[in-house]
Amino acid sequence: GWGFQFQSVGFVTVICLLLFAVALNLLGVFTIGLRLMGVGGNLPAHAGDFLTGVLAVVLASPCTAPFMGAAVAAALAASPVIGVVVFAALGLGLAAPYLVLAAMPGLLAWLPRPGKWMETVRNLLALPVLATCVWLGWVAKLEGGMDALALLGAGLVLVAVGCWSLRRANHLDLRDAMEGRAGLYRAVATLSLLAAFVGGAVLPPATLHERGSVRVADGSSAYSPARLAELRRQGRPVFVDMTAAWCISCLVNERVALSSQSVQAAFARRGIVYMKGDWTLRDAAITAFLQAHGRDGVPFYAYYPAHGAEVILPEILTPAIVLDMTAPTHK
């Protein structure tokens, strides 16, 4: 599946800790480049650029909406050669602004001149990163319960200690440096960061009894293949919503469209059963359902009328789209 790594509470925790360290860096708590405490000095010049791109893709993969769904599904279902071509095209899309500036340096004259304003922008960029940490903490709690949230909090404290120690090590005066205090601070930083990330990585996977964590709209029921088949045999119309707590597009669609009063009233009036599949944790039945429809990720929406073939809805919903495609006269 696409975005499956977010089904692991350990992965969610480690990414949250990493982004928290990024936010502290943007706030100026510590400054570091390719040389992380002396590690990485022998890496190629563009290794940092490559790893930044990897991080961007990892964070972008929870949702395939609105334009990536068909491309990703086609890439994963096609031959390896076609798959590599599709994902290479996605990578070129991410890199396009930088490639354009590199190919046409004259465009740099249109950019603002460097100045103190860059430090302010750098600090402001930490705010959305911290907001992402809050969201990931919410996901970790849904997947692993309060124990996972408590361990994540402890990890955040350790990351803060490690980053502060790095700052102290890099800003010691000559006397303190000669007395070996820089080495002490670097040792504290290393142990703190190592304990935080190793502890987050070995969090036990969430168990099945913790499922059902995603907030559901009134009147919805949990997805199951047997239940869907039974409703179809009875001639009942069914709306299937495949979602996950870590999918922002899914949550927006639910809040804007599926939970709206007009849609809920129409479902009740038309006798439509609203069935929700929670893919926050690994679920073989939901994975099979997605793959049967040529999809490898969420969001995914399908409407089964009382009589007739299923209708696949787009990945970005509005109340008007849902009402139109579930109307008795829709063809």
Tab-separated table of C-alpha atoms in Angstrom:
chain	number	residue	atom	x	y	z
A	1	GLY	CA	0.000	0.000	0.000
A	2	TRP	CA	0.877	3.668	-0.330
A	3	GLY	CA	1.446	5.371	3.011
A	4	PHE	CA	1.492	2.012	4.826
A	5	GLN	CA	4.477	3.111	6.924
A	6	PHE	CA	2.175	5.403	8.921
A	7	GLN	CA	0.365	2.298	10.176
A	8	SER	CA	3.387	1.709	12.440
A	9	VAL	CA	3.313	3.651	15.721
A	10	GLY	CA	7.105	3.347	15.876
A	11	PHE	CA	7.499	5.018	12.486
A	12	VAL	CA	5.055	7.789	13.413
A	13	THR	CA	6.979	8.412	16.645
A	14	VAL	CA	10.391	8.565	14.966
A	15	ILE	CA	9.143	10.940	12.266
A	16	CYS	CA	7.583	13.149	14.946
A	17	LEU	CA	10.882	13.280	16.847
A	18	LEU	CA	12.789	14.069	13.645
A	19	LEU	CA	10.439	16.914	12.740
A	20	PHE	CA	10.668	18.281	16.275
A	21	ALA	CA	14.454	18.438	15.872
A	22	VAL	CA	13.942	20.185	12.507
A	23	ALA	CA	11.664	22.738	14.205
A	24	LEU	CA	14.253	23.408	16.912
A	25	ASN	CA	16.839	23.926	14.179
A	26	LEU	CA	14.566	26.445	12.426
A	27	LEU	CA	14.071	28.261	15.733
A	28	GLY	CA	17.831	28.567	16.141
A	29	VAL	CA	18.188	26.278	19.154
A	30	PHE	CA	21.076	24.616	17.319
A	31	THR	CA	22.701	24.933	13.910
A	32	ILE	CA	24.052	21.983	12.020
A	33	GLY	CA	24.646	21.038	8.412
A	34	LEU	CA	25.869	17.812	6.870
A	35	ARG	CA	28.295	17.175	9.732
A	36	LEU	CA	26.054	15.749	12.468
A	37	MET	CA	28.440	15.696	15.469
A	38	GLY	CA	31.278	14.896	13.060
A	39	VAL	CA	29.335	12.129	11.316
A	40	GLY	CA	28.799	12.472	7.580
A	41	GLY	CA	31.913	14.440	6.775
A	42	ASN	CA	32.773	11.954	4.002
A	43	LEU	CA	29.342	12.057	2.376
A	44	PRO	CA	29.039	13.415	-1.182
A	45	ALA	CA	28.300	17.119	-1.469
A	46	HIS	CA	24.619	16.643	-2.347
A	47	ALA	CA	23.873	13.890	0.182
A	48	GLY	CA	21.956	16.360	2.346
A	49	ASP	CA	19.859	17.440	-0.645
A	50	PHE	CA	19.054	13.820	-1.462
A	51	LEU	CA	18.085	12.971	2.119
A	52	THR	CA	15.883	16.084	2.272
A	53	GLY	CA	14.052	14.826	-0.796
A	54	VAL	CA	13.618	11.399	0.773
A	55	LEU	CA	12.116	12.990	3.893
A	56	ALA	CA	9.734	15.081	1.765
A	57	VAL	CA	8.456	11.996	-0.067
A	58	VAL	CA	8.071	9.981	3.149
A	59	LEU	CA	5.981	12.759	4.689
A	60	ALA	CA	3.938	13.302	1.527
A	61	SER	CA	2.922	9.670	1.091
A	62	PRO	CA	0.046	9.328	3.614
A	63	CYS	CA	-2.431	10.793	1.100
A	64	THR	CA	-2.632	10.148	-2.624
A	65	ALA	CA	-5.219	12.859	-3.254
A	66	PRO	CA	-5.960	14.791	-5.287
A	67	PHE	CA	-3.753	14.065	-8.306
A	68	MET	CA	-1.404	11.268	-7.272
A	69	GLY	CA	-3.955	8.491	-6.785
A	70	ALA	CA	-4.218	7.292	-10.376
A	71	ALA	CA	-0.477	7.728	-11.006
A	72	VAL	CA	0.567	5.788	-7.901
A	73	ALA	CA	-1.966	3.014	-8.534
A	74	ALA	CA	-0.756	2.666	-12.129
A	75	ALA	CA	2.898	2.663	-11.045
A	76	LEU	CA	2.423	-0.055	-8.432
A	77	ALA	CA	0.349	-2.219	-10.777
A	78	ALA	CA	2.579	-1.828	-13.846
A	79	SER	CA	5.963	-3.341	-14.673
A	80	PRO	CA	9.009	-2.256	-12.657
A	81	VAL	CA	10.250	-0.128	-15.562
A	82	ILE	CA	6.973	1.803	-15.827
A	83	GLY	CA	6.861	2.147	-12.040
A	84	VAL	CA	10.337	3.688	-11.948
A	85	VAL	CA	9.379	6.098	-14.754
A	86	VAL	CA	6.232	7.246	-12.923
A	87	PHE	CA	7.971	7.784	-9.599
A	88	ALA	CA	10.880	9.518	-11.345
A	89	ALA	CA	8.334	11.895	-12.893
A	90	LEU	CA	6.890	12.587	-9.432
A	91	GLY	CA	10.396	13.281	-8.152
A	92	LEU	CA	11.079	15.676	-11.034
A	93	GLY	CA	7.854	17.463	-10.147
A	94	LEU	CA	9.073	18.000	-6.586
A	95	ALA	CA	12.437	19.233	-7.856
A	96	ALA	CA	11.052	21.367	-10.716
A	97	PRO	CA	11.357	24.795	-9.018
A	98	TYR	CA	15.012	24.187	-8.194
A	99	LEU	CA	15.761	22.754	-11.642
A	100	VAL	CA	14.212	25.792	-13.326
A	101	LEU	CA	16.312	28.196	-11.223
A	102	ALA	CA	19.449	26.149	-11.892
A	103	ALA	CA	18.777	26.106	-15.649
A	104	MET	CA	17.904	29.821	-15.818
A	105	PRO	CA	19.998	31.663	-13.201
A	106	GLY	CA	18.656	34.975	-14.462
A	107	LEU	CA	15.424	34.247	-12.593
A	108	LEU	CA	17.319	34.609	-9.310
A	109	ALA	CA	17.280	38.375	-9.870
A	110	TRP	CA	13.517	38.289	-9.269
A	111	LEU	CA	13.944	36.742	-5.825
A	112	PRO	CA	14.211	38.948	-2.699
A	113	ARG	CA	17.726	39.902	-1.645
A	114	PRO	CA	19.177	38.098	1.392
A	115	GLY	CA	18.786	39.936	4.684
A	116	LYS	CA	17.586	39.768	8.266
A	117	TRP	CA	14.092	38.959	7.020
A	118	MET	CA	15.354	35.446	6.196
A	119	GLU	CA	15.873	34.700	9.896
A	120	THR	CA	12.286	35.726	10.623
A	121	VAL	CA	10.994	33.523	7.815
A	122	ARG	CA	13.165	30.677	9.093
A	123	ASN	CA	11.605	30.983	12.547
A	124	LEU	CA	8.078	31.207	11.144
A	125	LEU	CA	8.635	28.023	9.140
A	126	ALA	CA	9.045	26.186	12.441
A	127	LEU	CA	5.369	26.771	13.251
A	128	PRO	CA	3.868	24.447	10.580
A	129	VAL	CA	6.533	21.869	11.444
A	130	LEU	CA	5.482	21.989	15.105
A	131	ALA	CA	1.836	21.735	14.026
A	132	THR	CA	2.778	18.577	12.104
A	133	CYS	CA	4.332	17.205	15.308
A	134	VAL	CA	1.033	17.786	17.123
A	135	TRP	CA	-0.843	15.915	14.386
A	136	LEU	CA	1.634	13.013	14.488
A	137	GLY	CA	1.282	12.883	18.271
A	138	TRP	CA	-2.482	12.535	17.828
A	139	VAL	CA	-1.940	9.694	15.335
A	140	ALA	CA	0.516	7.963	17.697
A	141	LYS	CA	-2.045	8.138	20.499
A	142	LEU	CA	-4.751	6.630	18.266
A	143	GLU	CA	-2.475	3.795	17.195
A	144	GLY	CA	-0.690	3.005	20.444
A	145	GLY	CA	-2.822	4.489	23.215
A	146	MET	CA	-1.674	6.631	26.128
A	147	ASP	CA	1.494	4.580	26.619
A	148	ALA	CA	2.714	5.531	23.141
A	149	LEU	CA	1.828	9.180	23.758
A	150	ALA	CA	3.748	9.177	27.066
A	151	LEU	CA	6.809	7.614	25.441
A	152	LEU	CA	6.592	10.148	22.607
A	153	GLY	CA	6.538	12.961	25.167
A	154	ALA	CA	9.624	11.526	26.851
A	155	GLY	CA	11.311	11.297	23.449
A	156	LEU	CA	10.545	14.963	22.726
A	157	VAL	CA	12.212	15.944	26.016
A	158	LEU	CA	15.292	13.885	25.123
A	159	VAL	CA	15.464	15.490	21.670
A	160	ALA	CA	15.250	18.938	23.275
A	161	VAL	CA	18.071	18.026	25.696
A	162	GLY	CA	20.201	16.684	22.840
A	163	CYS	CA	19.686	19.749	20.640
A	164	TRP	CA	20.401	22.118	23.544
A	165	SER	CA	23.589	20.194	24.301
A	166	LEU	CA	24.676	20.581	20.676
A	167	ARG	CA	24.151	24.322	20.954
A	168	ARG	CA	26.228	24.493	24.149
A	169	ALA	CA	28.999	22.424	22.570
A	170	ASN	CA	29.184	24.768	19.567
A	171	HIS	CA	29.140	27.999	21.594
A	172	LEU	CA	31.683	27.326	24.345
A	173	ASP	CA	34.476	29.800	24.904
A	174	LEU	CA	38.073	28.753	24.382
A	175	ARG	CA	38.725	27.921	28.051
A	176	ASP	CA	35.700	25.645	28.361
A	177	ALA	CA	36.597	23.962	25.079
A	178	MET	CA	40.129	23.271	26.263
A	179	GLU	CA	38.797	21.741	29.482
A	180	GLY	CA	36.885	19.180	27.492
A	181	ARG	CA	33.399	20.439	28.184
A	182	ALA	CA	32.534	20.398	24.473
A	183	GLY	CA	33.107	16.649	24.429
A	184	LEU	CA	30.869	16.255	27.462
A	185	TYR	CA	28.038	18.183	25.807
A	186	ARG	CA	28.446	16.194	22.604
A	187	ALA	CA	28.290	12.971	24.584
A	188	VAL	CA	25.079	14.108	26.307
A	189	ALA	CA	23.630	15.085	22.926
A	190	THR	CA	24.552	11.740	21.385
A	191	LEU	CA	23.100	9.688	24.235
A	192	SER	CA	19.917	11.773	24.440
A	193	LEU	CA	19.181	11.651	20.715
A	194	LEU	CA	20.100	7.970	20.486
A	195	ALA	CA	17.804	7.096	23.402
A	196	ALA	CA	14.947	9.123	21.906
A	197	PHE	CA	15.055	7.638	18.413
A	198	VAL	CA	15.869	4.063	19.419
A	199	GLY	CA	13.113	4.150	22.036
A	200	GLY	CA	10.630	5.444	19.468
A	201	ALA	CA	11.622	2.875	16.856
A	202	VAL	CA	11.079	-0.106	19.153
A	203	LEU	CA	7.576	0.865	20.288
A	204	PRO	CA	5.370	-2.239	20.074
A	205	PRO	CA	2.884	-2.286	17.192
A	206	ALA	CA	-0.692	-1.320	17.989
A	207	THR	CA	-2.976	-4.252	18.663
A	208	LEU	CA	-6.278	-5.050	17.049
A	209	HIS	CA	-8.343	-4.148	20.106
A	210	GLU	CA	-7.205	-0.542	19.663
A	211	ARG	CA	-8.865	-0.340	16.253
A	212	GLY	CA	-11.823	1.924	15.682
A	213	SER	CA	-9.863	4.980	16.739
A	214	VAL	CA	-10.859	7.170	13.808
A	215	ARG	CA	-13.749	9.459	14.592
A	216	VAL	CA	-16.761	8.425	12.595
A	217	ALA	CA	-19.790	10.399	11.571
A	218	ASP	CA	-23.182	9.629	13.046
A	219	GLY	CA	-24.827	6.623	11.459
A	220	SER	CA	-21.676	4.989	10.106
A	221	SER	CA	-20.743	1.354	10.576
A	222	ALA	CA	-17.437	-0.489	10.353
A	223	TYR	CA	-16.521	-1.997	6.995
A	224	SER	CA	-16.456	-5.754	6.565
A	225	PRO	CA	-16.634	-7.735	3.306
A	226	ALA	CA	-19.348	-10.015	4.704
A	227	ARG	CA	-21.491	-7.081	5.836
A	228	LEU	CA	-21.132	-5.335	2.476
A	229	ALA	CA	-22.081	-8.503	0.597
A	230	GLU	CA	-25.115	-9.030	2.854
A	231	LEU	CA	-26.369	-5.466	2.345
A	232	ARG	CA	-26.018	-5.817	-1.407
A	233	ARG	CA	-27.985	-9.059	-1.359
A	234	GLN	CA	-30.707	-7.212	0.520
A	235	GLY	CA	-30.787	-4.504	-2.142
A	236	ARG	CA	-29.617	-1.788	0.268
A	237	PRO	CA	-27.591	1.141	-1.130
A	238	VAL	CA	-24.159	1.410	0.523
A	239	PHE	CA	-21.575	4.201	0.607
A	240	VAL	CA	-18.065	2.898	1.416
A	241	ASP	CA	-15.511	5.336	2.852
A	242	MET	CA	-11.925	4.060	3.104
A	243	THR	CA	-10.004	6.384	5.408
A	244	ALA	CA	-7.167	6.653	7.949
A	245	ALA	CA	-6.310	8.970	10.821
A	246	TRP	CA	-2.980	9.893	9.206
A	247	CYS	CA	-4.631	10.895	5.909
A	248	ILE	CA	-5.278	14.643	5.967
A	249	SER	CA	-7.336	14.546	2.751
A	250	CYS	CA	-9.568	11.886	4.302
A	251	LEU	CA	-10.192	13.978	7.413
A	252	VAL	CA	-10.946	17.091	5.363
A	253	ASN	CA	-13.394	15.189	3.140
A	254	GLU	CA	-15.174	13.794	6.179
A	255	ARG	CA	-15.465	17.176	7.860
A	256	VAL	CA	-16.390	19.183	4.746
A	257	ALA	CA	-18.562	16.715	2.844
A	258	LEU	CA	-19.457	13.411	4.490
A	259	SER	CA	-20.288	14.817	7.940
A	260	SER	CA	-22.280	17.752	6.572
A	261	GLN	CA	-25.952	17.951	7.512
A	262	SER	CA	-27.097	17.892	3.885
A	263	VAL	CA	-25.214	14.658	3.114
A	264	GLN	CA	-26.213	12.938	6.356
A	265	ALA	CA	-29.868	13.917	5.822
A	266	ALA	CA	-29.761	12.645	2.228
A	267	PHE	CA	-28.223	9.322	3.324
A	268	ALA	CA	-30.983	8.890	5.909
A	269	ARG	CA	-33.719	9.853	3.461
A	270	ARG	CA	-32.444	7.547	0.721
A	271	GLY	CA	-31.703	4.653	3.103
A	272	ILE	CA	-27.990	4.646	2.268
A	273	VAL	CA	-25.794	2.694	4.680
A	274	TYR	CA	-22.620	4.666	5.419
A	275	MET	CA	-19.787	2.126	5.872
A	276	LYS	CA	-16.319	3.260	6.947
A	277	GLY	CA	-13.086	1.286	6.641
A	278	ASP	CA	-10.388	2.404	9.111
A	279	TRP	CA	-6.960	1.797	7.527
A	280	THR	CA	-5.100	3.612	10.331
A	281	LEU	CA	-3.765	0.206	11.388
A	282	ARG	CA	-3.001	-2.677	9.092
A	283	ASP	CA	-6.133	-4.401	7.859
A	284	ALA	CA	-5.897	-7.153	5.263
A	285	ALA	CA	-9.585	-6.878	4.316
A	286	ILE	CA	-9.324	-3.157	3.558
A	287	THR	CA	-6.055	-3.647	1.668
A	288	ALA	CA	-7.693	-6.344	-0.465
A	289	PHE	CA	-10.696	-4.080	-1.125
A	290	LEU	CA	-8.437	-1.234	-2.273
A	291	GLN	CA	-6.339	-3.470	-4.505
A	292	ALA	CA	-9.457	-5.022	-6.028
A	293	HIS	CA	-10.331	-1.516	-7.213
A	294	GLY	CA	-6.827	-0.791	-8.515
A	295	ARG	CA	-5.865	1.424	-5.565
A	296	ASP	CA	-3.010	1.232	-3.107
A	297	GLY	CA	-3.922	4.025	-0.720
A	298	VAL	CA	-6.600	6.201	0.799
A	299	PRO	CA	-8.856	8.118	0.451
A	300	PHE	CA	-11.142	5.918	-1.612
A	301	TYR	CA	-14.916	6.195	-1.961
A	302	ALA	CA	-17.350	3.816	-3.634
A	303	TYR	CA	-21.129	3.951	-3.825
A	304	TYR	CA	-23.201	0.815	-4.370
A	305	PRO	CA	-26.730	1.662	-5.480
A	306	ALA	CA	-29.586	-0.689	-4.652
A	307	HIS	CA	-29.548	-1.917	-8.243
A	308	GLY	CA	-26.696	-1.434	-10.662
A	309	ALA	CA	-22.929	-1.208	-10.807
A	310	GLU	CA	-20.802	0.549	-8.228
A	311	VAL	CA	-19.874	4.213	-8.657
A	312	ILE	CA	-16.333	5.402	-7.850
A	313	LEU	CA	-16.196	8.927	-6.453
A	314	PRO	CA	-13.265	11.356	-6.800
A	315	GLU	CA	-10.673	11.657	-4.056
A	316	ILE	CA	-11.613	15.251	-3.215
A	317	LEU	CA	-15.261	15.574	-2.165
A	318	THR	CA	-17.807	18.323	-1.714
A	319	PRO	CA	-21.400	17.902	-0.487
A	320	ALA	CA	-22.626	18.582	-4.036
A	321	ILE	CA	-20.460	15.795	-5.500
A	322	VAL	CA	-21.631	13.253	-2.921
A	323	LEU	CA	-25.292	14.228	-3.303
A	324	ASP	CA	-25.102	14.099	-7.093
A	325	MET	CA	-23.296	10.750	-7.367
A	326	THR	CA	-25.559	9.052	-4.803
A	327	ALA	CA	-28.774	10.424	-6.258
A	328	PRO	CA	-31.283	7.793	-7.480
A	329	THR	CA	-31.206	9.353	-10.973
A	330	HIS	CA	-27.404	9.360	-11.258
A	331	LYS	CA	-25.995	7.296	-14.107
